[in-house]
Amino acid sequence: MNLKLFLDQAIQQALADAGASNSPAVIKYSQRPEFGHYQANGVMGAAKILGQKPRDLAATIIAALDLPAADKVEIAGPGFINIHLSAEFIANSLTKLRADTHLGVEPRPAETIVIDYSAPNLAKEMHIGHLRSTSIGDAAARVLEYQGHRVVRANHVGDWGAQFGSLLAYMDQLDAQGVALGSELKDLEKFYMAASSLFKSDPVFAARAREYVVRLQSGDERCRALWQQFINESINHCQAVYDRLNISLSRADIMAESAYNDALPVVLEELSQLGMIAESDGAKCVFLDEFTGKDGTPFPAIVQKSDGGYPYMASDIAAVRYRSQTLQVNRALYFVDARQRLHLAQLFAVARKANYIQPGQDFRHLPFGVILKEDGKPFKTRDGADVKLAGVIDEAISRAYDLVTSKNPELDITQREDIARVVGVGAIKYAELSKNRLTDYVFDWDTMLSFEGNTAPYLQYAYTRIRSVFRRAGIDASTLQGEILISEPLEMQLGLKLLQFSETIDAVTEDYQANLLCNYLYELAGLFMGFYEACPILKAEPQITASRLLLADLTARILQQGLQLLGIDTVEQM
Ligand code: ARG
């Protein structure tokens, strides 16, 4: 049950019963779990629209309110309505929640949703910047799936275009020299650097590289074979990163730019038929009024370059067409760097004009900021190169290993290694997910690996503390009996928070903000810690012990499920 929705409906009903059904007023809720109650805070706005005094309207709503779940409803301040849910209602709801394997999250009417995320450029190794789209998009995929949607993960990797010219020319050159390509391609970054420095320094090589682009695009066999070898190697590298990062992408989710090659001339033809194509300096373009440059000159979306090649925009239009017409999506969510805002705005505008996107289909860019160093500068190595993601994962795990060793030196080495993997990877992903996705954020090892504050280690640790209660008492949580009783205020607050899991999940998908789930889990863990310190679990009356064990177990389940939706694992001890 979505508790917030339930209360909202009761208030709306009261408004209607009080004769204000035609009012456009909407009552909004703010959660005030620190008081153990909900507060309706839209009364003032509603009263203004209705021409009433806020406190009068609040009184009218309260008089008409039929809400057995509450044992007290009162007017507060200038016209807020405070709803105090009864302990009995909370206890009964928790008992139902316990029996629900889906933890109160009701399935939504299933929609088909494409999630376009990660999408690295295969010419190079994945770097730290890819952590954002990859973690945030993956969390969105998991949450939407949990809500019952049919999620299509789309990894729109960059595997086409001019940059492959030098790579292929360089491969061919090494091959002719008898160098084993397989081992050369183990370090893609080095390979890319070597090829591009040749491109810059050697005009003969540069000419050959350009030639390779044309050969690749015209389907030359030798070229295709080299390209395929390179792409395979690069995809292996990406998949290894995904596996280590616990990202739910597989090879089957790759829908590369090149996959749309055959559709490109078709798209161009369809756009021409619609009269949308204009020529500019030999390039085939779409000009839309809403896109102009700084000086007011029209800013084109280029569909075909003057040399006949198709740019990034073209394969993206073809991808929209495929997602819309073939996959028949209800929504397509693009988790792409904020710097591509203009590109995606143009893309969607062109696709709408061409009727590739139908009115009921929600195609959306979900932008995010960049990762900064502590000094506020973009995250690069000292010589200005990108920081490899694989190296970031190594460092996270090794730092987590030291941390675990200092905290719990008695654990044996393999155990510490397992914990370090889960904690290290959890820490870097959670650091991403817990920030508002729109803002830039500073990548800081010490903060993200701290056991205090809104971090993955803190949540993972809270989970292990609950599990250790059961371990110490020799109790198997799945055999727990009895019912949940709410007597202490701290139990009330914890119980209410547990009931808010469902509404939190719904809130996350309103604007795909995973940080709302992070905040929720952080608050939940905090409330649990408070409860744990103040309310003895094992040393209470048998009935109370049983109830507190149930509350503890439910907390552990929601922490674990919540983290899992963020793509973060838990361990039993640390
Ligand atoms: N490969 C692109 C890049 O590295 C990102 C692709 C995002 N998705 C899309 N459909 N354009 O910048």
PDB file of N, CA and C and ligand atoms in Angstrom, residues 116-122 130 133 154 156-159 257 312 315-316 319 323 334-337 340 343-344 347, ligand 1:
ATOM      1  N   ASP A 116      18.038   3.942 -21.874  1.00  0.00           N
ATOM      2  CA  ASP A 116      19.256   4.138 -22.657  1.00  0.00           C
ATOM      3  C   ASP A 116      20.314   4.602 -21.672  1.00  0.00           C
ATOM      4  N   TYR A 117      21.257   3.733 -21.336  1.00  0.00           N
ATOM      5  CA  TYR A 117      22.259   4.136 -20.340  1.00  0.00           C
ATOM      6  C   TYR A 117      23.594   3.456 -20.561  1.00  0.00           C
ATOM      7  N   SER A 118      24.560   3.962 -19.868  1.00  0.00           N
ATOM      8  CA  SER A 118      25.970   3.547 -19.954  1.00  0.00           C
ATOM      9  C   SER A 118      26.566   4.014 -21.277  1.00  0.00           C
ATOM     10  N   ALA A 119      26.272   3.313 -22.364  1.00  0.00           N
ATOM     11  CA  ALA A 119      26.608   3.758 -23.719  1.00  0.00           C
ATOM     12  C   ALA A 119      28.003   4.355 -23.891  1.00  0.00           C
ATOM     13  N   PRO A 120      29.046   3.635 -23.482  1.00  0.00           N
ATOM     14  CA  PRO A 120      30.381   4.194 -23.690  1.00  0.00           C
ATOM     15  C   PRO A 120      30.757   4.177 -25.168  1.00  0.00           C
ATOM     16  N   ASN A 121      31.772   4.941 -25.458  1.00  0.00           N
ATOM     17  CA  ASN A 121      32.344   4.949 -26.780  1.00  0.00           C
ATOM     18  C   ASN A 121      33.357   3.809 -26.807  1.00  0.00           C
ATOM     19  N   LEU A 122      33.205   2.862 -27.732  1.00  0.00           N
ATOM     20  CA  LEU A 122      34.043   1.660 -27.681  1.00  0.00           C
ATOM     21  C   LEU A 122      35.476   1.869 -28.158  1.00  0.00           C
ATOM     22  N   HIS A 130      31.865   7.478 -16.864  1.00  0.00           N
ATOM     23  CA  HIS A 130      30.813   6.517 -17.204  1.00  0.00           C
ATOM     24  C   HIS A 130      30.101   5.954 -15.986  1.00  0.00           C
ATOM     25  N   SER A 133      26.128   7.620 -15.702  1.00  0.00           N
ATOM     26  CA  SER A 133      25.036   7.066 -16.492  1.00  0.00           C
ATOM     27  C   SER A 133      24.816   5.598 -16.141  1.00  0.00           C
ATOM     28  N   ALA A 154      18.961  -0.604 -22.984  1.00  0.00           N
ATOM     29  CA  ALA A 154      19.553  -0.330 -24.295  1.00  0.00           C
ATOM     30  C   ALA A 154      20.913   0.328 -24.112  1.00  0.00           C
ATOM     31  N   HIS A 156      23.509   1.891 -25.940  1.00  0.00           N
ATOM     32  CA  HIS A 156      23.732   2.499 -27.257  1.00  0.00           C
ATOM     33  C   HIS A 156      25.219   2.848 -27.396  1.00  0.00           C
ATOM     34  N   VAL A 157      26.065   1.812 -27.439  1.00  0.00           N
ATOM     35  CA  VAL A 157      27.512   2.060 -27.457  1.00  0.00           C
ATOM     36  C   VAL A 157      27.952   2.706 -28.777  1.00  0.00           C
ATOM     37  N   GLY A 158      28.979   3.532 -28.686  1.00  0.00           N
ATOM     38  CA  GLY A 158      29.524   4.191 -29.875  1.00  0.00           C
ATOM     39  C   GLY A 158      30.544   3.274 -30.526  1.00  0.00           C
ATOM     40  N   ASP A 159      30.176   2.663 -31.653  1.00  0.00           N
ATOM     41  CA  ASP A 159      31.101   1.711 -32.286  1.00  0.00           C
ATOM     42  C   ASP A 159      31.330   2.064 -33.746  1.00  0.00           C
ATOM     43  N   GLU A 257      25.417   1.785 -32.083  1.00  0.00           N
ATOM     44  CA  GLU A 257      25.133   2.745 -33.167  1.00  0.00           C
ATOM     45  C   GLU A 257      25.103   2.023 -34.517  1.00  0.00           C
ATOM     46  N   TYR A 312      26.334  10.928 -35.643  1.00  0.00           N
ATOM     47  CA  TYR A 312      25.701  10.503 -34.397  1.00  0.00           C
ATOM     48  C   TYR A 312      24.185  10.767 -34.402  1.00  0.00           C
ATOM     49  N   SER A 315      22.061   8.074 -36.423  1.00  0.00           N
ATOM     50  CA  SER A 315      21.790   6.772 -35.788  1.00  0.00           C
ATOM     51  C   SER A 315      20.863   6.957 -34.594  1.00  0.00           C
ATOM     52  N   ASP A 316      20.935   8.125 -33.975  1.00  0.00           N
ATOM     53  CA  ASP A 316      20.015   8.365 -32.864  1.00  0.00           C
ATOM     54  C   ASP A 316      18.560   8.503 -33.352  1.00  0.00           C
ATOM     55  N   ALA A 319      17.384   5.132 -33.967  1.00  0.00           N
ATOM     56  CA  ALA A 319      17.128   4.419 -32.706  1.00  0.00           C
ATOM     57  C   ALA A 319      15.765   4.819 -32.136  1.00  0.00           C
ATOM     58  N   ARG A 323      12.718   2.264 -31.459  1.00  0.00           N
ATOM     59  CA  ARG A 323      12.124   2.146 -30.121  1.00  0.00           C
ATOM     60  C   ARG A 323      10.636   2.443 -30.156  1.00  0.00           C
ATOM     61  N   TYR A 334      16.549   8.514 -21.443  1.00  0.00           N
ATOM     62  CA  TYR A 334      17.952   8.623 -21.865  1.00  0.00           C
ATOM     63  C   TYR A 334      18.777   9.195 -20.717  1.00  0.00           C
ATOM     64  N   PHE A 335      19.562   8.333 -20.084  1.00  0.00           N
ATOM     65  CA  PHE A 335      20.446   8.805 -19.019  1.00  0.00           C
ATOM     66  C   PHE A 335      21.773   9.203 -19.645  1.00  0.00           C
ATOM     67  N   VAL A 336      21.843  10.458 -20.024  1.00  0.00           N
ATOM     68  CA  VAL A 336      22.994  10.954 -20.783  1.00  0.00           C
ATOM     69  C   VAL A 336      23.449  12.289 -20.178  1.00  0.00           C
ATOM     70  N   ASP A 337      24.757  12.437 -20.130  1.00  0.00           N
ATOM     71  CA  ASP A 337      25.423  13.658 -19.696  1.00  0.00           C
ATOM     72  C   ASP A 337      24.673  14.951 -20.084  1.00  0.00           C
ATOM     73  N   GLN A 340      24.942  16.872 -23.422  1.00  0.00           N
ATOM     74  CA  GLN A 340      24.265  16.481 -24.672  1.00  0.00           C
ATOM     75  C   GLN A 340      22.812  16.948 -24.705  1.00  0.00           C
ATOM     76  N   HIS A 343      21.740  18.196 -28.177  1.00  0.00           N
ATOM     77  CA  HIS A 343      21.640  17.070 -29.112  1.00  0.00           C
ATOM     78  C   HIS A 343      20.322  16.315 -28.907  1.00  0.00           C
ATOM     79  N   LEU A 344      20.002  16.014 -27.663  1.00  0.00           N
ATOM     80  CA  LEU A 344      18.810  15.204 -27.403  1.00  0.00           C
ATOM     81  C   LEU A 344      17.528  16.015 -27.607  1.00  0.00           C
ATOM     82  N   LEU A 347      17.088  15.976 -31.236  1.00  0.00           N
ATOM     83  CA  LEU A 347      16.708  14.623 -31.643  1.00  0.00           C
ATOM     84  C   LEU A 347      15.209  14.398 -31.436  1.00  0.00           C
TER      85      LEU A 347
HETATM   86  N1  ARG B   1      28.065   7.063 -26.848  1.00  0.00           N
HETATM   87  C1  ARG B   1      27.619   8.366 -26.436  1.00  0.00           C
HETATM   88  C2  ARG B   1      28.769   9.101 -25.767  1.00  0.00           C
HETATM   89  O1  ARG B   1      29.717   8.476 -25.322  1.00  0.00           O
HETATM   90  C3  ARG B   1      26.446   8.342 -25.511  1.00  0.00           C
HETATM   91  C4  ARG B   1      25.198   7.746 -26.107  1.00  0.00           C
HETATM   92  C5  ARG B   1      23.963   8.121 -25.363  1.00  0.00           C
HETATM   93  N2  ARG B   1      22.768   7.591 -25.950  1.00  0.00           N
HETATM   94  C6  ARG B   1      22.196   8.031 -27.079  1.00  0.00           C
HETATM   95  N3  ARG B   1      21.139   7.423 -27.550  1.00  0.00           N
HETATM   96  N4  ARG B   1      22.664   9.100 -27.703  1.00  0.00           N
HETATM   97  O2  ARG B   1      28.722  10.310 -25.653  1.00  0.00           O
END
